[in-house]
Coordinates of C-alpha atoms in Angstrom, one line a residue:
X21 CA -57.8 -165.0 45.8
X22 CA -54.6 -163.5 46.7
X23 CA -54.3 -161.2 43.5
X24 CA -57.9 -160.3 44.3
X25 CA -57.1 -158.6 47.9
X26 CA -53.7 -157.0 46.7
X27 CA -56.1 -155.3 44.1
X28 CA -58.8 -154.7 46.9
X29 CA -55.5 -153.0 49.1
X30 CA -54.7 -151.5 46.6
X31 CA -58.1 -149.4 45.7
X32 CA -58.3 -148.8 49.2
X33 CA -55.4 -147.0 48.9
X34 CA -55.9 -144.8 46.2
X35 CA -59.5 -143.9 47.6
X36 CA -58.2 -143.0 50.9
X37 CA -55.4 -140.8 49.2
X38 CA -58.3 -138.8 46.5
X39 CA -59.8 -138.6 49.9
X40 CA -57.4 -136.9 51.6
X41 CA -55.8 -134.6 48.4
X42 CA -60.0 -133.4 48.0
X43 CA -60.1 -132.6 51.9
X44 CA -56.7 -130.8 51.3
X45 CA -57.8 -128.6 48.4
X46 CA -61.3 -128.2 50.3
X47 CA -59.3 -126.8 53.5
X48 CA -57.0 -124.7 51.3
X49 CA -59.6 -122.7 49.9
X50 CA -61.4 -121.9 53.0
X51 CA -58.1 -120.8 54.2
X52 CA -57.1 -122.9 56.4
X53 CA -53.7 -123.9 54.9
X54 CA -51.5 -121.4 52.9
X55 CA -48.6 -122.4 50.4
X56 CA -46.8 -120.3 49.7
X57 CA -43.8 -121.0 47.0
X58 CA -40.3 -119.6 48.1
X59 CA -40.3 -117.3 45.2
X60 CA -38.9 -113.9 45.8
X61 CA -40.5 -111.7 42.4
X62 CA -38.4 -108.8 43.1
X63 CA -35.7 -108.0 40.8
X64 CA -32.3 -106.0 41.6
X65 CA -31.4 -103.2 39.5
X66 CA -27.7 -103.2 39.6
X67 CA -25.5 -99.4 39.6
X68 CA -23.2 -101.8 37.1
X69 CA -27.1 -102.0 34.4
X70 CA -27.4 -98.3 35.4
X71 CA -24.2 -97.4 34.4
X72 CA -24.5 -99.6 31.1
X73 CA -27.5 -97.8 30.1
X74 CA -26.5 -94.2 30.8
X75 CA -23.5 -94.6 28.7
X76 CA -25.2 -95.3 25.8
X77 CA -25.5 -91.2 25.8
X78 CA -27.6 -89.8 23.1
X79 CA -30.4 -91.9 22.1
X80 CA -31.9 -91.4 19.2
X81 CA -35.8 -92.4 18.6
X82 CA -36.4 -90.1 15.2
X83 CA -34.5 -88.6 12.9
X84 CA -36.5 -86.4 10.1
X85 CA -35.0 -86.0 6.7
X86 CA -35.7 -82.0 5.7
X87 CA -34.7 -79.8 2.4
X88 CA -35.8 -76.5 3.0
X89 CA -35.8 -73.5 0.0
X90 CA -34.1 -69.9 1.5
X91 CA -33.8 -66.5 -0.6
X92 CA -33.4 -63.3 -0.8
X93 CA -33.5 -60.5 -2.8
X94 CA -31.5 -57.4 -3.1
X95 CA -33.8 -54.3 -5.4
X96 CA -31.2 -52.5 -7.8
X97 CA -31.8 -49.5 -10.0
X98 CA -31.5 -51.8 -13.4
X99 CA -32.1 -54.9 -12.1
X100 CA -32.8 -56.9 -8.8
X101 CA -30.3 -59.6 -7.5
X102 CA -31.5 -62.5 -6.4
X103 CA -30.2 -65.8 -4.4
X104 CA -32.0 -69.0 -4.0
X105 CA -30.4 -72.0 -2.0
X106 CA -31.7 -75.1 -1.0
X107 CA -30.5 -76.8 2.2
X108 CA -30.6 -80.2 3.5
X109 CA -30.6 -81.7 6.7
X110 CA -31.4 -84.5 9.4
X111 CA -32.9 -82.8 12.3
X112 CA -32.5 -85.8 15.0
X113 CA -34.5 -86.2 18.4
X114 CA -34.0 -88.3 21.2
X115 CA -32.6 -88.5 25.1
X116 CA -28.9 -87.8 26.4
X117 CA -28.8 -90.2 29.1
X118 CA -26.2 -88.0 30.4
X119 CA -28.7 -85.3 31.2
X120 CA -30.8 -87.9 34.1
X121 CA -30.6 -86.9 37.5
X122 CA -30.5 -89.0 40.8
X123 CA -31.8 -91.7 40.7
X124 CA -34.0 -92.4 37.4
X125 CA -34.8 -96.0 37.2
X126 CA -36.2 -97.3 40.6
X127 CA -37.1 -101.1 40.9
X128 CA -40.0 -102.1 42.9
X129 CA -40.9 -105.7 43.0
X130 CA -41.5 -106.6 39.4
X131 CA -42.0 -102.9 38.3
X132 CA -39.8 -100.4 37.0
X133 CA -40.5 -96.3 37.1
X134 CA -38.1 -94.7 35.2
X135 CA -37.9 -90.8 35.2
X136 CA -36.2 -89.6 31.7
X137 CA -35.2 -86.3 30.3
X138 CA -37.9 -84.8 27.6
X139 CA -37.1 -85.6 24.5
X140 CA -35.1 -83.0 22.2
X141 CA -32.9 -81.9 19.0
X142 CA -29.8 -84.2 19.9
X143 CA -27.2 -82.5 17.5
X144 CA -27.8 -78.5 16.7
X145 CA -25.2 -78.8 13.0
X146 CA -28.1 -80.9 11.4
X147 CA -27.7 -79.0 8.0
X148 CA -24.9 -80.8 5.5
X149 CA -23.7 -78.2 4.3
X150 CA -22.0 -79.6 1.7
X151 CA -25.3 -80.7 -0.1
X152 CA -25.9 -77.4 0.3
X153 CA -27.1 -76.3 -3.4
X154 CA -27.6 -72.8 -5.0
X155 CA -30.9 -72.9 -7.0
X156 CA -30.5 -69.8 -8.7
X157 CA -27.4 -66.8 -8.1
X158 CA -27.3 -63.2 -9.5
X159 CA -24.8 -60.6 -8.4
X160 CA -22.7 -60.8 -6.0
X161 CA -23.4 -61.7 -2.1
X162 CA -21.3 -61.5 0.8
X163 CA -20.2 -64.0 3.6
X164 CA -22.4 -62.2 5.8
X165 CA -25.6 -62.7 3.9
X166 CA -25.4 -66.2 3.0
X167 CA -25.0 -66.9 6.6
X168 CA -28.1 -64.8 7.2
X169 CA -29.7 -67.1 4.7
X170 CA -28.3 -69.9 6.7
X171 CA -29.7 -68.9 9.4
X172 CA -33.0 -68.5 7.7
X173 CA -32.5 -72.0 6.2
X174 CA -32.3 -73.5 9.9
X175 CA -35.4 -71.4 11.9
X176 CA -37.3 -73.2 8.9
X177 CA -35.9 -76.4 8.9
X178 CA -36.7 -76.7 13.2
X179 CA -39.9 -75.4 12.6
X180 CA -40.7 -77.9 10.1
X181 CA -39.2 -80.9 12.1
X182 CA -39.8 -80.6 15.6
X183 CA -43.8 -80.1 15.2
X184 CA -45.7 -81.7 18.1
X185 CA -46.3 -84.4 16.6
X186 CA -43.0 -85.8 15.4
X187 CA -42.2 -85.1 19.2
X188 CA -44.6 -87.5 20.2
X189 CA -43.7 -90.1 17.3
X190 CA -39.9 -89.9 19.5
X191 CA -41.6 -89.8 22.6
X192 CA -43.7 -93.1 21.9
X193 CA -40.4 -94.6 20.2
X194 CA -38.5 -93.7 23.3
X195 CA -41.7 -95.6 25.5
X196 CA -41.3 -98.7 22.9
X197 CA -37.3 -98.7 23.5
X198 CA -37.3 -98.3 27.2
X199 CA -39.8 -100.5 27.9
X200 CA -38.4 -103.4 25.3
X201 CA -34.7 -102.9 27.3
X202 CA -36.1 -102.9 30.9
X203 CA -38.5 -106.5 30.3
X204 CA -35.5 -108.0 28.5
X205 CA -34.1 -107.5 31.8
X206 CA -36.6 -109.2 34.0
X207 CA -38.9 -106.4 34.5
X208 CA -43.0 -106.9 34.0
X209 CA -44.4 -103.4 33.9
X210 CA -42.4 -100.0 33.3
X211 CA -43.6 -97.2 34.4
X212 CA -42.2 -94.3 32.5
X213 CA -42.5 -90.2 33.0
X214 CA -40.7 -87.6 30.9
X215 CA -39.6 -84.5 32.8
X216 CA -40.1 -81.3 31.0

């Protein structure tokens, strides 16, 4: 008999309590209570991360291997002179973090807005030169020409590398980058805006 009401106190017990916890959970979604865990979501972007990041200086997000053909061609009274070179370089694009004004990267609870430089040609010497190969050489040329040929060389090699849509290709790696950096530090959403 004795076993019989400690298991009767027992059941009592548990259906008050179900009782209760459903009247609980009942109130709470009427409103009536509020919990609320002590959980601050914002995160603090330190000058010391800021720093970090702006010295990484030139970020690169493409680079674009390039061989471009230049020539010219000098008309003689016998014969024509001709010089044919072919040129090879890596155009790169990315961000110089020291070109970002004020303040860039702005925290706001669990976002982050981040207002970066466009992306551009990093490094203007992106021809090797000393790949540099002469297809085909008659007569004699001057300093003066085969730098004009250089020059040629290079207006074709930007053309051909920083289309629109290689810029976007950097542009989207740049997005990836930023984004994968700023989450690694806490951050749920990046909000990112290029400034032309």
């Amino acid at each position: 008999m004795g076993k019989w009401l400690s298991a009767l106190k027992w059941l009592v017990v548990a259906v008050v309590l179900a009782v209760f916890i459903g009247l609980l959970v009942k109130w709470n979604r009427k409103g009536g209570i509020s919990v609320e865990a002590g959980f601050d979501d914002r995160i603090e972007l330190t000058s010391q991360e800021i720093r970090r990041i702006e010295q990484i200086g030139q970020w690169e997000f493409l680079s674009v291997q390039s061989e471009v053909v230049a020539d010219t061609l000098r008309e003689g009274f016998f014969t024509d002179d001709r010089l044919v070179a072919v040129y090879t370089g890596v155009p790169r694009i990315g961000i110089d973090m020291n070109r970002v004004t004020g303040e860039w990267a702005q925290a706001h609870g669990d976002t982050v807005t981040l207002r970066l430089p466009a992306v551009h040609l990093l490094d203007k010497d992106f021809i090797d030169e000393a790949r540099t190969k002469v297809f085909y050489e008659s007569g004699k040329w001057s300093n003066d020409v085969r730098r004009d040929l250089y020059d040629r060389a290079y207006v074709k090699m930007l053309r051909q590398c920083l289309t629109p849509s290689n810029m976007r290709r950097a542009e989207a790696n740049a997005r990836n980058q930023f984004t994968a950096l700023f989450r690694a530090l806490g951050f749920h959403t990046v909000e990112i805006y290029f400034i032309r």
